């Protein structure tokens, strides 16, 4: 996004010296904003100003990658405050903590459990993305040992959490090839931490005690030449985290460079129900990484599901998988209903079949997730496509009859569908709410 | 889209007489009437017949009389800073000052005044050299207004820049330049300044005035126009503003969108 005239003008020396060829600095700012000249034309602009103006072309939230290979986590590149404005780009990473106070066996068991936190959602596998090793022992050697164990037991990218540069250095010496997230860098240790992160090219977690300190700390770290950063405002109560996350995203979108990085949030509540709810807030409100302490599948499933929903593209219709769905417990004589795989359409029909109390099979034809009439108008819901699904999905082996119910809105294709498929087509009601009455009167009559 | 009702202006005969006779009923009729028609602001202009010394007192009376009958804020329309300030002193809510130009001597008066009274300010994209010819010159003057707003601490959303519309019969070539100027003004700062036009100017002494006004307004809104000083008696114009809001996805569609636009 280009800078506005006012933003450019504020960075100019305001000498009105005309060396740039324009009558005034203001005119030069206008010419720059409209792309009619270049910044090089002004010999008096300061390096700081040049940097500000150059960075304007960078995205508002930097892209930061943690880990390597297939399980690498990419965060950032976000451009909106609300998902309906465009979409949220990179799903936040869920990290589970592992304390280095645990025994070798306990670490091994916990990491095995974390590796298993993978779930099938709408036909894809989704799960936990990172393991966060926490240096609670404050013993650098102990920390390095546990990091080594975790790295050997899991392919997930790591976060190495210790404010002791010595501990981070020992751990990095072992696992730097995996490009783990390291930190936190704080006011006391940032020089050593930044040097380590830079040397091993590892993304760095920067932690301030509040937003002001965080902003100045990020500027110091950036001045040392490292910009693969993850932000932590230090807030831990939900209300404070919500406020800080919102500020960081809002200011980043306004091109406040120190906040132009993904964030990390910690959902560490002793009450596991509360911890899940807190993590839910952070997933919804801009966190790049959410660190949780639970390895309970019930806790993680709800978070994985929420993340999947929040990070779907609102501009694309949501589709259900195109396959045979059993509603209630149908038998060989139960009716077969045809619809499309637009999730809204599917759930309307499924709900109304259930309301009829007569078990049935529901076949959502793959229309790229558009509704019955949209699919029909776009040539995606045709007699040919329905026939193809009838033949390929195996429904013929599951019922003893050859009768299907077609949505009333596309009654016009019933003749061709009968010819092509060889199935008897019953034209159902235009609205699925009419299914209960329709099926009682017509099925088996 | 904010509509500023143009009717309480001493250029109209009934308003001029009402001012002379201190007849509050006429002022209040138009205040209420324009509010019912969906106006968001009431323009208040004493007109040219009031002498410079009397301007502040007349402005005070008009503002108080109009606001007694209507809940709307006023757009204080005068070339006299004293009259504007008199109006600001008695105004209830956030007023809109109409207007300053991009002349430094005027900006030095009106920007501090707007900040002092918490008012918004219309800035005309013209200076002592007159009305600019093309879009780029209008945008350059708008930039002067933007920089002054920033210097005085007036919120960018409280600055309304008027790129100055001229009649289609005598200055036809200005029409597209103003539309382009609106587009450029919206990009001068972030958040962007607002834009406003005196719409009826586009059709001065033309035939089919309402058609010209309505069509030009829709074109300007598409380019980023935020408000206009208009004839609220023109129902089709208000309908067009409502429809444009819907088609630009600025208001959520409902079947009663014409009604909801007027009730906001």
XYZ file of C-alpha atoms in Angstrom:
709
model
C 0.000 0.000 0.000
C 1.310 3.410 -0.942
C 1.888 6.145 1.615
C -0.444 9.120 1.778
C 0.745 12.614 0.910
C 0.603 13.685 4.567
C 2.723 10.755 5.759
C 5.378 11.549 3.159
C 5.314 15.272 3.881
C 5.985 14.631 7.572
C 9.219 12.824 6.676
C 10.517 15.537 4.354
C 13.009 18.217 5.517
C 10.507 21.080 4.799
C 13.262 23.340 3.469
C 11.350 24.195 0.261
C 14.766 24.384 -1.441
C 13.416 23.302 -4.870
C 16.420 20.961 -5.395
C 13.972 18.186 -6.223
C 12.513 20.190 -9.079
C 9.214 20.860 -7.275
C 8.142 24.277 -6.007
C 7.696 23.172 -2.374
C 8.212 20.141 -0.120
C 4.439 19.820 -0.089
C 4.316 19.644 -3.869
C 7.108 17.040 -3.801
C 5.122 14.976 -1.284
C 2.093 15.101 -3.578
C 4.198 14.093 -6.577
C 5.653 11.174 -4.587
C 2.236 10.030 -3.394
C 0.962 9.922 -6.951
C 4.125 8.207 -8.232
C 5.232 11.105 -10.434
C 8.713 11.367 -8.914
C 11.078 9.321 -6.769
C 12.534 9.948 -3.323
C 16.060 10.051 -4.817
C 15.247 13.484 -6.262
C 15.509 15.003 -2.766
C 19.148 15.258 -1.630
C 18.243 16.358 1.904
C 16.020 13.539 3.119
C 17.439 11.792 6.234
C 18.278 8.092 6.406
C 15.606 7.571 9.061
C 13.002 9.187 6.846
C 14.152 7.162 3.858
C 13.768 3.968 5.880
C 10.225 4.916 6.944
C 9.247 5.723 3.380
C 10.864 2.587 1.937
C 9.265 0.274 4.480
C 5.837 1.503 3.415
C 5.805 -1.008 0.605
C 6.294 -3.926 3.045
C 3.167 -5.770 4.242
C 1.716 -4.449 7.540
C 2.440 -7.686 9.407
C 5.721 -9.404 8.468
C 5.752 -13.058 7.430
C 7.690 -15.099 9.997
C 8.492 -18.798 9.551
C 9.306 -21.194 12.365
C 10.794 -24.645 11.778
C 11.739 -26.322 8.522
C 10.259 -28.810 6.085
C 6.669 -29.956 5.812
C 5.622 -28.951 9.332
C 7.057 -25.452 9.084
C 4.749 -22.842 10.588
C 4.192 -19.587 8.641
C 2.688 -16.638 10.523
C 1.794 -13.040 9.714
C 0.946 -11.367 6.381
C -2.373 -10.298 7.931
C -4.142 -7.272 6.482
C -7.477 -6.888 8.300
C -9.015 -6.441 11.747
C -12.156 -8.379 10.851
C -12.257 -11.565 8.832
C -15.330 -10.488 6.832
C -13.319 -7.550 5.433
C -11.105 -9.965 3.494
C -9.869 -13.063 5.325
C -7.382 -14.086 7.993
C -4.368 -15.437 6.109
C -2.166 -17.729 8.196
C -3.901 -19.886 10.833
C -2.463 -19.294 14.285
C -0.161 -22.015 15.557
C -1.190 -24.001 18.619
C 1.847 -24.819 20.775
C 1.817 -27.147 23.781
C 4.252 -26.503 26.614
C 6.768 -29.011 27.955
C 8.586 -28.109 31.188
C 12.226 -29.094 31.591
C 11.407 -30.018 35.195
C 9.833 -33.252 33.886
C 11.820 -36.477 33.981
C 13.129 -37.970 30.748
C 10.287 -40.516 30.659
C 7.644 -37.877 31.412
C 8.990 -35.666 28.611
C 8.904 -38.590 26.219
C 5.314 -39.516 27.149
C 4.139 -35.912 26.931
C 5.698 -35.352 23.501
C 4.190 -38.628 22.271
C 0.784 -37.370 23.423
C 1.387 -33.999 21.689
C 2.337 -35.782 18.438
C -1.020 -37.558 18.629
C -3.048 -34.343 18.929
C -4.199 -34.569 15.316
C -7.848 -34.615 14.272
C -9.843 -35.266 11.121
C -11.883 -32.147 10.351
C -13.945 -31.965 7.118
C -11.717 -34.588 5.531
C -8.388 -32.955 6.425
C -5.963 -33.498 9.292
C -5.549 -30.595 11.691
C -3.738 -30.498 14.996
C -1.148 -28.993 17.249
C 1.704 -27.261 15.383
C 4.493 -26.621 17.851
C 6.126 -27.828 21.054
C 7.188 -25.109 23.509
C 10.014 -26.233 25.795
C 10.015 -24.103 28.941
C 13.174 -23.601 30.997
C 11.399 -23.736 34.395
C 14.408 -25.436 35.995
C 16.564 -22.380 35.257
C 19.351 -24.902 34.606
C 20.929 -24.421 31.177
C 22.250 -27.973 30.832
C 18.968 -29.511 31.941
C 17.154 -27.334 29.386
C 19.470 -28.360 26.553
C 19.001 -32.021 27.439
C 15.196 -31.786 27.416
C 15.270 -29.823 24.152
C 17.344 -32.618 22.646
C 14.845 -35.252 23.836
C 11.872 -33.301 22.486
C 13.598 -32.670 19.143
C 14.337 -36.367 18.767
C 10.768 -37.377 19.639
C 8.784 -34.900 17.531
C 8.886 -33.457 14.030
C 6.936 -30.383 15.142
C 8.731 -27.008 15.106
C 10.001 -25.936 18.532
C 9.808 -22.866 20.716
C 12.705 -22.643 23.177
C 11.524 -20.469 26.046
C 14.161 -19.175 28.433
C 15.369 -15.705 29.294
C 18.841 -17.093 29.958
C 20.957 -16.580 26.804
C 23.290 -19.301 28.028
C 20.458 -21.868 28.092
C 19.262 -20.753 24.644
C 22.804 -20.983 23.261
C 23.266 -24.552 24.578
C 19.921 -25.630 23.156
C 20.535 -23.924 19.812
C 23.868 -25.670 19.506
C 21.852 -28.906 19.303
C 18.681 -27.996 17.371
C 19.504 -24.834 15.377
C 18.979 -26.714 12.101
C 15.257 -26.946 12.988
C 15.017 -23.121 13.096
C 13.169 -22.987 16.423
C 11.592 -19.869 17.898
C 13.814 -18.623 20.735
C 13.351 -16.127 23.521
C 12.077 -14.151 25.233
C 14.399 -11.275 24.560
C 13.716 -8.640 27.219
C 15.254 -5.325 28.286
C 18.002 -7.087 30.237
C 19.123 -9.707 27.739
C 18.128 -8.469 24.280
C 21.653 -7.835 23.017
C 22.832 -11.385 23.731
C 19.527 -12.894 22.551
C 19.513 -10.939 19.298
C 23.121 -11.945 18.621
C 22.180 -15.619 19.103
C 19.049 -15.401 16.968
C 21.010 -13.662 14.240
C 23.879 -16.149 14.333
C 21.581 -19.188 14.111
C 18.979 -17.400 11.931
C 16.266 -18.315 14.402
C 13.053 -16.291 14.828
C 13.167 -14.324 18.087
C 10.424 -13.822 20.679
C 10.507 -10.240 22.027
C 8.776 -9.548 25.342
C 8.037 -6.144 26.881
C 6.417 -5.495 30.241
C 3.780 -3.447 28.393
C 3.082 -2.096 24.901
C 5.400 0.914 25.288
C 8.339 -1.163 26.410
C 7.620 -3.730 23.701
C 7.664 -1.056 20.977
C 10.986 0.402 22.103
C 12.493 -3.063 22.561
C 11.490 -4.097 19.029
C 13.140 -0.949 17.671
C 16.342 -1.806 19.540
C 16.336 -5.389 18.251
C 15.586 -4.226 14.704
C 18.439 -1.720 14.978
C 20.750 -4.643 15.722
C 19.707 -6.061 12.372
C 17.252 -8.894 13.161
C 13.656 -8.717 11.981
C 12.318 -12.280 12.266
C 10.313 -11.450 15.386
C 7.326 -12.635 17.400
C 5.784 -10.157 19.870
C 4.664 -10.585 23.471
C 3.290 -7.557 25.340
C 3.770 -9.381 28.638
C 0.021 -9.316 29.391
C -1.367 -12.497 30.960
C -4.952 -11.687 32.061
C -7.477 -12.255 29.252
C -8.794 -8.690 29.308
C -5.269 -7.253 29.039
C -4.223 -9.704 26.310
C -7.362 -8.887 24.317
C -6.651 -5.154 24.598
C -2.962 -5.561 23.684
C -3.604 -7.958 20.784
C -6.134 -5.495 19.384
C -3.748 -2.541 19.746
C -0.860 -4.430 18.154
C -2.923 -5.475 15.123
C -4.582 -2.076 14.777
C -1.306 -0.154 14.951
C 0.374 -2.625 12.585
C -2.343 -1.979 10.000
C -1.688 1.747 10.478
C 1.942 0.980 9.568
C 3.424 1.342 13.036
C 6.491 -0.727 12.182
C 7.486 -1.956 15.676
C 4.174 -3.829 15.899
C 4.313 -5.231 12.365
C 5.003 -8.815 13.496
C 2.955 -11.849 14.583
C 2.243 -12.210 18.304
C 2.318 -14.982 20.884
C -0.232 -15.487 23.687
C -0.162 -17.831 26.665
C -3.387 -19.519 27.828
C -2.100 -20.761 31.166
C -5.046 -21.061 33.510
C -5.110 -23.727 36.230
C -8.770 -24.335 35.388
C -8.575 -26.220 32.082
C -12.047 -25.071 30.968
C -10.999 -21.443 31.502
C -7.700 -22.053 29.696
C -9.570 -23.324 26.616
C -11.913 -20.336 26.664
C -8.943 -17.954 26.982
C -7.163 -19.667 24.089
C -10.402 -19.316 22.076
C -10.267 -15.551 22.587
C -6.639 -15.414 21.435
C -7.352 -17.508 18.326
C -10.195 -15.158 17.398
C -8.274 -12.001 18.240
C -5.084 -12.011 16.221
C -2.651 -14.255 18.146
C 0.001 -15.772 15.868
C 0.879 -18.503 18.362
C -1.231 -19.691 21.289
C 0.662 -21.669 23.930
C -1.468 -24.096 25.971
C -0.509 -26.463 28.764
C -3.127 -29.139 28.100
C -2.595 -32.416 26.242
C -6.239 -33.425 26.751
C -7.729 -34.265 23.329
C -11.069 -32.763 24.382
C -9.396 -29.390 25.065
C -7.378 -29.342 21.847
C -10.186 -30.516 19.543
C -12.339 -27.497 20.358
C -9.414 -25.127 19.705
C -8.461 -26.804 16.424
C -12.088 -26.601 15.287
C -12.413 -22.931 16.235
C -9.169 -22.103 14.425
C -10.343 -23.914 11.302
C -13.618 -21.986 11.315
C -12.109 -18.557 12.038
C -9.452 -18.947 9.329
C -11.766 -20.116 6.531
C -12.156 -17.698 3.649
C -15.542 -15.992 4.126
C -15.689 -15.209 0.401
C -15.678 -18.891 -0.532
C -18.767 -20.984 0.137
C -18.201 -23.754 2.659
C -18.737 -27.198 1.200
C -19.455 -30.562 2.813
C -17.792 -33.694 1.517
C -19.667 -35.213 -1.417
C -20.624 -38.724 -0.232
C -23.611 -40.726 1.034
C -24.873 -39.435 4.386
C -27.111 -41.595 6.569
C -29.770 -39.617 8.401
C -31.138 -41.475 11.457
C -30.581 -45.206 10.676
C -31.766 -45.941 7.147
C -32.352 -49.410 5.705
C -32.632 -50.785 2.112
C -36.153 -49.391 1.720
C -35.367 -45.832 2.911
C -35.727 -42.833 0.585
C -32.756 -41.294 -1.270
C -32.531 -37.492 -1.396
C -30.418 -35.502 -3.838
C -29.009 -32.058 -2.961
C -25.788 -30.025 -3.388
C -22.687 -29.883 -1.204
C -23.123 -26.221 -0.159
C -22.948 -26.630 3.612
C -25.917 -24.334 4.242
C -28.060 -26.293 1.781
C -26.862 -29.641 3.106
C -27.597 -28.799 6.739
C -31.068 -27.397 5.888
C -32.019 -30.610 4.099
C -30.404 -32.925 6.654
C -32.268 -31.148 9.463
C -35.603 -31.425 7.687
C -35.117 -35.112 6.832
C -34.410 -35.680 10.500
C -37.580 -33.749 11.393
C -39.610 -36.133 9.207
C -38.558 -38.951 11.582
C -38.214 -41.206 8.548
C -34.598 -42.384 8.088
C -33.071 -41.599 4.693
C -29.913 -41.270 2.582
C -28.755 -37.803 1.592
C -26.508 -37.382 -1.465
C -24.902 -33.925 -1.770
C -23.607 -33.632 -5.329
C -20.293 -31.762 -5.614
C -21.243 -28.334 -7.005
C -18.105 -26.587 -5.651
C -20.176 -25.684 -2.623
C -22.939 -23.659 -4.255
C -26.688 -23.953 -3.639
C -29.219 -25.902 -5.734
C -30.424 -23.004 -7.885
C -26.967 -21.427 -8.178
C -25.522 -24.803 -9.156
C -28.281 -25.368 -11.692
C -27.827 -21.902 -13.244
C -24.045 -22.414 -13.433
C -24.318 -25.880 -15.004
C -22.852 -27.574 -11.910
C -26.029 -29.346 -10.818
C -27.090 -31.256 -13.914
C -28.673 -34.634 -14.725
C -25.219 -35.798 -15.809
C -23.528 -34.852 -12.543
C -26.298 -36.397 -10.441
C -26.127 -39.624 -12.485
C -22.370 -39.701 -12.060
C -22.738 -39.462 -8.289
C -25.494 -42.110 -8.191
C -23.191 -44.487 -10.084
C -19.998 -43.782 -8.153
C -21.097 -43.427 -4.532
C -22.364 -46.988 -4.043
C -25.922 -46.034 -3.084
C -27.357 -48.659 -5.473
C -25.876 -51.437 -3.293
C -27.404 -49.987 -0.158
C -31.066 -49.697 -1.247
C -33.427 -52.237 -2.758
C -35.429 -49.659 -4.722
C -34.433 -47.219 -7.542
C -36.283 -44.069 -6.491
C -34.768 -40.686 -5.646
C -36.154 -37.366 -4.397
C -35.064 -34.302 -6.400
C -35.314 -30.715 -5.037
C -38.519 -29.102 -6.403
C -36.544 -26.062 -7.583
C -34.945 -28.140 -10.359
C -38.028 -30.164 -11.378
C -37.147 -29.256 -14.951
C -34.241 -31.738 -15.065
C -36.305 -34.709 -13.772
C -37.055 -36.142 -17.251
C -33.461 -36.143 -18.407
C -32.278 -37.475 -15.058
C -34.694 -40.448 -15.327
C -33.476 -41.226 -18.837
C -29.801 -40.999 -17.958
C -29.780 -42.686 -14.568
C -32.546 -45.217 -14.917
C -33.796 -44.170 -11.479
C -37.407 -43.116 -10.924
C -37.358 -39.417 -10.065
C -39.801 -38.059 -7.486
C -39.931 -34.260 -7.614
C -39.845 -33.089 -4.007
C -41.039 -29.791 -2.562
C -39.224 -26.537 -3.444
C -38.452 -25.959 0.214
C -36.877 -28.666 2.360
C -39.290 -27.690 5.146
C -41.905 -29.515 3.040
C -40.000 -32.830 3.209
C -41.761 -34.285 6.299
C -45.245 -33.811 4.791
C -44.102 -34.845 1.307
C -42.444 -38.083 2.404
C -45.361 -39.173 4.575
C -47.806 -38.781 1.699
C -45.692 -39.999 -1.196
C -43.087 -42.509 -0.044
C -44.424 -46.053 -0.347
C -47.760 -44.724 -1.577
C -23.537 9.856 2.864
C -24.270 12.943 4.929
C -26.845 15.302 3.456
C -26.690 18.960 4.454
C -30.068 20.680 3.929
C -29.481 23.940 2.018
C -32.843 25.599 2.640
C -32.187 27.928 5.637
C -30.355 30.511 3.549
C -31.086 34.210 3.288
C -30.888 33.887 -0.500
C -34.379 32.369 -0.362
C -37.088 35.010 -0.192
C -39.094 33.462 2.673
C -35.960 33.076 4.845
C -34.860 36.638 4.092
C -38.274 37.928 5.210
C -38.284 35.685 8.266
C -34.921 37.165 9.307
C -36.195 40.734 8.795
C -39.426 40.063 10.751
C -37.832 37.733 13.360
C -40.458 35.179 12.288
C -39.293 31.966 14.014
C -42.085 29.843 12.534
C -40.613 29.871 9.007
C -37.134 28.906 10.226
C -38.554 26.153 12.406
C -40.749 24.850 9.598
C -37.681 24.323 7.384
C -35.569 22.932 10.217
C -38.164 20.279 11.008
C -39.087 19.663 7.379
C -35.484 18.985 6.309
C -34.934 16.691 9.295
C -38.032 14.678 8.317
C -36.741 14.419 4.771
C -33.555 12.753 6.048
C -31.033 15.613 6.380
C -28.033 15.084 8.689
C -27.089 18.764 8.980
C -28.912 22.089 8.575
C -26.980 24.662 6.600
C -27.493 28.104 8.191
C -26.700 31.136 6.044
C -27.805 34.659 6.909
C -27.772 35.692 3.272
C -26.307 38.805 1.632
C -28.948 41.289 2.806
C -27.832 41.220 6.444
C -25.199 43.888 7.130
C -21.777 42.751 8.380
C -22.386 44.211 11.860
C -25.685 42.365 12.234
C -24.341 39.013 10.998
C -23.336 37.579 14.419
C -26.676 38.386 16.031
C -28.653 36.975 13.111
C -26.537 33.805 13.083
C -27.129 33.372 16.835
C -30.878 33.761 16.379
C -31.018 31.382 13.389
C -29.038 28.636 15.148
C -31.072 28.857 18.349
C -34.376 29.002 16.468
C -33.506 26.078 14.175
C -32.197 23.894 16.995
C -35.317 24.587 19.067
C -37.328 22.775 16.385
C -34.809 20.134 15.289
C -32.238 17.849 16.912
C -29.877 18.231 13.944
C -26.460 19.909 14.160
C -25.892 22.997 12.011
C -23.503 23.817 9.215
C -22.610 27.451 9.955
C -22.335 29.075 6.537
C -20.822 32.545 6.493
C -17.821 34.494 5.237
C -17.697 36.398 8.544
C -15.554 34.758 11.235
C -17.448 36.740 13.874
C -20.766 35.319 12.686
C -19.368 31.780 12.685
C -18.010 32.177 16.188
C -21.327 33.622 17.409
C -23.078 30.550 15.995
C -20.558 28.185 17.582
C -21.124 29.761 21.008
C -24.840 28.903 21.076
C -24.699 25.709 19.018
C -25.791 22.451 20.634
C -23.696 19.411 19.647
C -20.880 19.314 17.088
C -21.182 22.068 14.492
C -19.715 22.160 10.984
C -17.991 25.409 9.970
C -18.635 26.469 6.358
C -15.907 27.397 5.463
C -12.233 28.299 5.176
C -10.265 28.461 1.947
C -6.648 27.343 1.535
C -5.438 30.914 2.060
C -3.047 30.882 5.013
C -4.631 33.967 6.644
C -8.027 32.235 6.677
C -6.685 28.853 7.767
C -4.971 30.618 10.694
C -8.392 31.855 11.869
C -10.639 28.864 11.226
C -8.520 25.833 12.183
C -7.910 27.087 15.768
C -11.600 28.069 15.966
C -12.728 24.569 14.944
C -10.388 22.969 17.477
C -11.440 25.376 20.247
C -15.163 24.667 19.802
C -14.779 20.977 18.938
C -16.362 21.696 15.551
C -15.778 20.204 12.121
C -14.548 22.382 9.285
C -15.196 22.646 5.563
C -12.093 23.665 3.615
C -12.453 24.965 0.048
C -9.824 23.844 -2.426
C -9.156 27.412 -3.586
C -6.944 30.316 -2.564
C -6.433 33.988 -3.423
C -5.695 32.924 -7.020
C -9.264 31.626 -7.364
C -10.795 28.288 -8.318
C -8.211 25.835 -9.748
C -8.585 24.503 -13.248
C -7.755 20.827 -12.898
C -7.873 17.968 -10.435
C -4.150 18.075 -9.570
C -4.307 21.767 -8.613
C -7.402 21.109 -6.473
C -5.639 18.206 -4.752
C -2.559 20.361 -4.115
C -4.712 22.966 -2.331
C -6.501 20.177 -0.462
C -3.076 19.042 0.697
C -2.469 22.491 2.216
C -5.704 22.080 4.158
C -4.699 18.570 5.273
C -1.288 19.736 6.493
C -2.880 22.621 8.410
C -5.414 20.276 10.013
C -2.546 18.029 11.094
C -0.600 21.017 12.458
C -3.538 22.313 14.487
C -4.584 18.880 15.727
C -7.956 18.783 13.954
C -8.931 15.123 13.414
C -8.729 14.252 9.710
C -12.306 12.910 9.829
C -13.444 16.367 11.005
C -12.021 18.108 7.925
C -14.427 18.265 4.965
C -12.716 19.291 1.751
C -14.823 20.956 -0.936
C -13.212 20.692 -4.402
C -15.645 23.346 -5.691
C -18.250 22.399 -8.244
C -19.052 24.818 -11.082
C -22.169 24.994 -13.314
C -22.304 22.462 -16.160
C -23.482 25.025 -18.734
C -20.567 27.462 -18.355
C -17.770 25.341 -16.823
C -18.517 21.912 -18.213
C -14.859 20.839 -18.247
C -14.669 21.194 -14.451
C -17.152 18.341 -13.872
C -14.772 15.404 -14.392
C -11.892 17.312 -12.748
C -13.882 17.615 -9.517
C -14.652 13.886 -9.561
C -10.968 13.088 -10.037
C -10.073 15.592 -7.286
C -12.410 13.778 -4.864
C -10.634 10.524 -5.681
C -7.238 12.095 -4.977
C -8.342 13.909 -1.807
C -9.418 10.604 -0.263
C -5.823 9.403 -0.664
C -4.050 12.413 0.862
C -4.001 11.072 4.417
C -4.957 8.001 6.403
C -7.542 8.187 7.863
C -8.630 10.285 4.899
C -10.239 13.711 5.140
C -13.930 13.862 4.278
C -15.250 15.473 1.130
C -18.230 17.739 0.530
C -19.705 19.632 -2.420
C -22.306 22.332 -2.859
C -24.278 20.126 -5.210
C -26.849 22.559 -6.567
C -24.029 24.634 -8.079
C -23.528 22.046 -10.816
C -26.910 22.882 -12.347
C -27.074 26.688 -11.886
C -29.224 28.107 -14.709
C -29.382 24.735 -16.448
C -32.422 22.806 -17.630
C -33.389 19.580 -15.787
C -31.627 20.775 -12.646
C -32.731 17.895 -10.444
C -31.637 15.263 -12.954
C -28.220 16.898 -13.267
C -27.842 17.215 -9.468
C -28.855 13.640 -8.795
C -26.684 12.126 -11.494
C -23.631 14.159 -10.544
C -24.068 13.289 -6.870
C -24.062 9.563 -7.632
C -20.935 9.948 -9.766
C -19.195 11.855 -6.970
C -20.199 9.384 -4.229
C -18.643 6.618 -6.290
C -15.398 8.608 -6.357
C -15.477 8.994 -2.564
C -17.796 11.920 -1.779
C -18.871 11.827 1.886
C -21.380 14.670 2.050
C -23.173 17.295 -0.006
C -25.160 20.458 0.544
C -28.444 19.650 -1.191
C -32.100 20.425 -1.755
C -33.883 18.061 0.636
C -37.191 18.681 -1.179
C -35.857 16.546 -4.017
C -37.072 13.102 -2.901
C -35.512 11.345 -5.885
C -32.128 12.801 -4.931
C -32.393 11.380 -1.419
C -33.536 8.057 -2.914
C -30.473 8.063 -5.174
C -28.163 8.740 -2.202
C -29.748 5.833 -0.322
C -29.438 3.516 -3.329
C -25.800 4.479 -3.863
C -24.968 3.648 -0.239
C -26.427 0.194 -0.823
C -24.678 -0.404 -4.141
C -21.307 0.645 -2.698
C -21.831 -1.777 0.216
C -21.659 1.053 2.733
C -24.988 0.141 4.343
C -26.326 -3.371 4.707
C -29.151 -4.016 2.236
C -32.740 -4.419 3.406
C -35.991 -4.124 1.466
C -36.811 -0.872 3.294
C -33.465 0.770 2.480
C -35.065 4.060 1.368
C -36.837 4.366 4.691
C -33.883 3.356 6.855
C -31.632 5.858 5.073
C -33.998 8.680 6.034
C -34.289 7.506 9.626
C -30.605 7.371 10.463
